[in-house]
PDB file of C-alpha atoms in Angstrom:
ATOM      1  CA  GLN A 221      24.268  28.796 -37.758  1.00 72.00           C
ATOM      2  CA  VAL A 222      24.144  26.281 -40.300  1.00 80.00           C
ATOM      3  CA  GLN A 223      24.067  26.999 -43.949  1.00 90.00           C
ATOM      4  CA  LEU A 224      21.822  25.069 -45.982  1.00 94.00           C
ATOM      5  CA  VAL A 225      21.789  24.867 -50.170  1.00 96.00           C
ATOM      6  CA  GLU A 226      19.241  22.894 -52.158  1.00 97.00           C
ATOM      7  CA  SER A 227      20.220  21.753 -55.534  1.00 98.00           C
ATOM      8  CA  GLY A 228      18.754  19.370 -58.449  1.00 98.00           C
ATOM      9  CA  GLY A 229      15.192  20.835 -58.724  1.00 98.00           C
ATOM     10  CA  GLY A 230      13.778  21.175 -62.335  1.00 98.00           C
ATOM     11  CA  LEU A 231      11.266  20.621 -64.617  1.00 98.00           C
ATOM     12  CA  VAL A 232       9.998  16.632 -65.357  1.00 98.00           C
ATOM     13  CA  GLN A 233       6.871  14.665 -66.951  1.00 98.00           C
ATOM     14  CA  THR A 234       4.853  13.143 -65.119  1.00 98.00           C
ATOM     15  CA  GLY A 235       6.341   9.306 -63.917  1.00 98.00           C
ATOM     16  CA  GLY A 236       9.865  11.115 -64.154  1.00 98.00           C
ATOM     17  CA  SER A 237      12.841  11.146 -61.631  1.00 98.00           C
ATOM     18  CA  LEU A 238      14.887  13.940 -59.800  1.00 98.00           C
ATOM     19  CA  ARG A 239      17.468  13.853 -57.199  1.00 98.00           C
ATOM     20  CA  LEU A 240      17.646  16.832 -55.061  1.00 98.00           C
ATOM     21  CA  SER A 241      21.002  17.107 -52.699  1.00 98.00           C
ATOM     22  CA  CYS A 242      21.459  19.801 -49.757  1.00 97.00           C
ATOM     23  CA  ALA A 243      24.597  20.684 -49.051  1.00 96.00           C
ATOM     24  CA  ALA A 244      25.016  21.642 -45.247  1.00 94.00           C
ATOM     25  CA  SER A 245      27.952  23.611 -43.846  1.00 90.00           C
ATOM     26  CA  GLY A 246      29.047  23.260 -40.005  1.00 79.00           C
ATOM     27  CA  ARG A 247      30.791  20.917 -37.828  1.00 78.00           C
ATOM     28  CA  THR A 248      27.339  19.110 -36.383  1.00 86.00           C
ATOM     29  CA  PHE A 249      25.966  17.713 -39.368  1.00 90.00           C
ATOM     30  CA  ARG A 250      27.392  14.058 -38.533  1.00 89.00           C
ATOM     31  CA  SER A 251      25.320  14.065 -35.253  1.00 90.00           C
ATOM     32  CA  SER A 252      22.125  16.148 -36.975  1.00 94.00           C
ATOM     33  CA  VAL A 253      18.888  14.516 -38.016  1.00 96.00           C
ATOM     34  CA  MET A 254      17.779  16.112 -41.758  1.00 96.00           C
ATOM     35  CA  GLY A 255      14.907  16.308 -43.304  1.00 97.00           C
ATOM     36  CA  TRP A 256      13.420  17.788 -46.909  1.00 98.00           C
ATOM     37  CA  PHE A 257       9.874  19.475 -46.540  1.00 98.00           C
ATOM     38  CA  ARG A 258       8.311  20.940 -49.339  1.00 98.00           C
ATOM     39  CA  GLN A 259       5.497  24.028 -50.107  1.00 98.00           C
ATOM     40  CA  ALA A 260       3.106  24.088 -53.110  1.00 97.00           C
ATOM     41  CA  PRO A 261       1.581  27.213 -54.104  1.00 92.00           C
ATOM     42  CA  GLY A 262      -1.280  28.073 -51.968  1.00 95.00           C
ATOM     43  CA  LYS A 263      -0.456  25.615 -49.133  1.00 97.00           C
ATOM     44  CA  ALA A 264       1.448  25.217 -45.866  1.00 97.00           C
ATOM     45  CA  ARG A 265       5.133  23.780 -45.961  1.00 97.00           C
ATOM     46  CA  GLU A 266       5.232  20.187 -45.322  1.00 98.00           C
ATOM     47  CA  PHE A 267       7.270  17.420 -43.973  1.00 98.00           C
ATOM     48  CA  VAL A 268       8.284  15.030 -46.594  1.00 98.00           C
ATOM     49  CA  ALA A 269      11.297  12.727 -45.104  1.00 98.00           C
ATOM     50  CA  SER A 270      14.033  12.480 -42.182  1.00 98.00           C
ATOM     51  CA  ILE A 271      17.044  10.532 -41.973  1.00 98.00           C
ATOM     52  CA  ASN A 272      18.855   9.768 -38.838  1.00 96.00           C
ATOM     53  CA  PRO A 273      22.128  10.602 -38.100  1.00 95.00           C
ATOM     54  CA  SER A 274      23.625   7.377 -39.008  1.00 95.00           C
ATOM     55  CA  GLY A 275      21.623   7.141 -42.148  1.00 95.00           C
ATOM     56  CA  GLY A 276      20.250   3.587 -40.968  1.00 94.00           C
ATOM     57  CA  SER A 277      16.766   5.168 -40.409  1.00 97.00           C
ATOM     58  CA  SER A 278      14.355   7.126 -41.978  1.00 98.00           C
ATOM     59  CA  THR A 279      10.728   8.484 -42.123  1.00 98.00           C
ATOM     60  CA  TYR A 280       8.483   9.551 -44.856  1.00 98.00           C
ATOM     61  CA  VAL A 281       5.148  11.051 -45.127  1.00 98.00           C
ATOM     62  CA  ASP A 282       2.632   8.609 -46.846  1.00 98.00           C
ATOM     63  CA  SER A 283       2.357  10.475 -49.905  1.00 97.00           C
ATOM     64  CA  VAL A 284       5.720   9.859 -50.778  1.00 98.00           C
ATOM     65  CA  LYS A 285       6.318   6.114 -49.277  1.00 98.00           C
ATOM     66  CA  GLY A 286       7.738   3.805 -51.750  1.00 97.00           C
ATOM     67  CA  ARG A 287       8.407   6.807 -54.317  1.00 98.00           C
ATOM     68  CA  PHE A 288      10.933   8.973 -52.637  1.00 98.00           C
ATOM     69  CA  THR A 289      14.209   7.956 -50.684  1.00 98.00           C
ATOM     70  CA  ILE A 290      16.485   9.880 -48.469  1.00 98.00           C
ATOM     71  CA  SER A 291      19.823   9.095 -48.164  1.00 98.00           C
ATOM     72  CA  ARG A 292      22.946  11.243 -46.412  1.00 97.00           C
ATOM     73  CA  ASP A 293      26.681  11.371 -47.313  1.00 96.00           C
ATOM     74  CA  ASN A 294      28.023  12.193 -43.929  1.00 95.00           C
ATOM     75  CA  ALA A 295      31.686  12.734 -45.697  1.00 94.00           C
ATOM     76  CA  LYS A 296      30.251  15.141 -47.947  1.00 95.00           C
ATOM     77  CA  ASN A 297      27.827  17.045 -45.521  1.00 95.00           C
ATOM     78  CA  THR A 298      24.788  16.545 -47.915  1.00 96.00           C
ATOM     79  CA  VAL A 299      21.695  14.770 -47.646  1.00 97.00           C
ATOM     80  CA  TYR A 300      19.714  13.737 -50.909  1.00 98.00           C
ATOM     81  CA  LEU A 301      16.370  13.010 -51.659  1.00 98.00           C
ATOM     82  CA  GLN A 302      15.857  10.576 -54.834  1.00 98.00           C
ATOM     83  CA  MET A 303      12.130  11.303 -56.225  1.00 98.00           C
ATOM     84  CA  ASN A 304      10.742   8.528 -58.357  1.00 98.00           C
ATOM     85  CA  SER A 305       7.302   7.928 -60.099  1.00 98.00           C
ATOM     86  CA  LEU A 306       6.539  12.008 -59.768  1.00 98.00           C
ATOM     87  CA  ASN A 307       3.540  13.585 -60.306  1.00 97.00           C
ATOM     88  CA  PRO A 308       1.908  16.984 -60.630  1.00 97.00           C
ATOM     89  CA  GLU A 309       0.965  16.751 -56.937  1.00 97.00           C
ATOM     90  CA  ASP A 310       4.619  16.841 -56.003  1.00 98.00           C
ATOM     91  CA  THR A 311       5.131  20.096 -57.681  1.00 98.00           C
ATOM     92  CA  ALA A 312       6.618  22.428 -55.029  1.00 98.00           C
ATOM     93  CA  VAL A 313       9.615  24.023 -53.625  1.00 98.00           C
ATOM     94  CA  TYR A 314      11.703  21.536 -51.727  1.00 98.00           C
ATOM     95  CA  TYR A 315      13.695  22.343 -48.673  1.00 98.00           C
ATOM     96  CA  CYS A 316      15.907  20.321 -46.379  1.00 97.00           C
ATOM     97  CA  ASN A 317      16.382  21.305 -42.456  1.00 96.00           C
ATOM     98  CA  VAL A 318      18.251  20.210 -39.349  1.00 95.00           C
ATOM     99  CA  LYS A 319      17.692  19.061 -35.902  1.00 93.00           C
ATOM    100  CA  MET A 320      19.406  17.649 -32.793  1.00 89.00           C
ATOM    101  CA  ILE A 321      17.441  14.362 -31.998  1.00 87.00           C
ATOM    102  CA  GLY A 322      15.143  15.765 -29.335  1.00 88.00           C
ATOM    103  CA  TYR A 323      15.040  19.177 -30.451  1.00 92.00           C
ATOM    104  CA  SER A 324      12.951  20.837 -33.042  1.00 93.00           C
ATOM    105  CA  TRP A 325      13.471  21.491 -36.580  1.00 93.00           C
ATOM    106  CA  SER A 326      15.589  24.699 -37.270  1.00 90.00           C
ATOM    107  CA  ALA A 327      13.877  28.131 -38.019  1.00 87.00           C
ATOM    108  CA  TYR A 328      16.589  29.006 -40.428  1.00 87.00           C
ATOM    109  CA  TRP A 329      15.375  27.893 -44.092  1.00 89.00           C
ATOM    110  CA  GLY A 330      17.612  27.845 -47.067  1.00 87.00           C
ATOM    111  CA  GLN A 331      16.318  29.083 -50.634  1.00 94.00           C
ATOM    112  CA  GLY A 332      14.748  26.033 -51.898  1.00 97.00           C
ATOM    113  CA  THR A 333      15.001  24.106 -54.915  1.00 98.00           C
ATOM    114  CA  GLN A 334      11.758  24.228 -57.801  1.00 98.00           C
ATOM    115  CA  VAL A 335      10.639  20.893 -58.150  1.00 98.00           C
ATOM    116  CA  THR A 336       7.805  21.207 -61.262  1.00 98.00           C
ATOM    117  CA  VAL A 337       6.114  17.788 -62.563  1.00 98.00           C
ATOM    118  CA  SER A 338       4.089  18.169 -65.943  1.00 97.00           C
ATOM    119  CA  SER A 339       1.092  16.136 -66.906  1.00 91.00           C
TER     120      SER A 339
END
């Protein structure tokens, strides 16, 4: 079972930036799609971004396009989420997840990292 540990969250003002990290254990990282999700209070968890195993292709939810950038370092088994121009609607607990191409996202979730954007 892959272990996922998110970090990098915090409190930031509107317009600020944060960089989240997710360290993954396991030997399948380099062949896995990695993704970021978030869950705001009282709302369902939503997809934010994903990146293919090589890092050459990524997908974003419309609300973060142009502001967030997902990247990965396969040598470090780590995926990142650079978040710029943050606004209060980005406030949520952010989680990373993993899947193999053609399969569903893992049912296992890490503890997440809290991002709070003040107005």
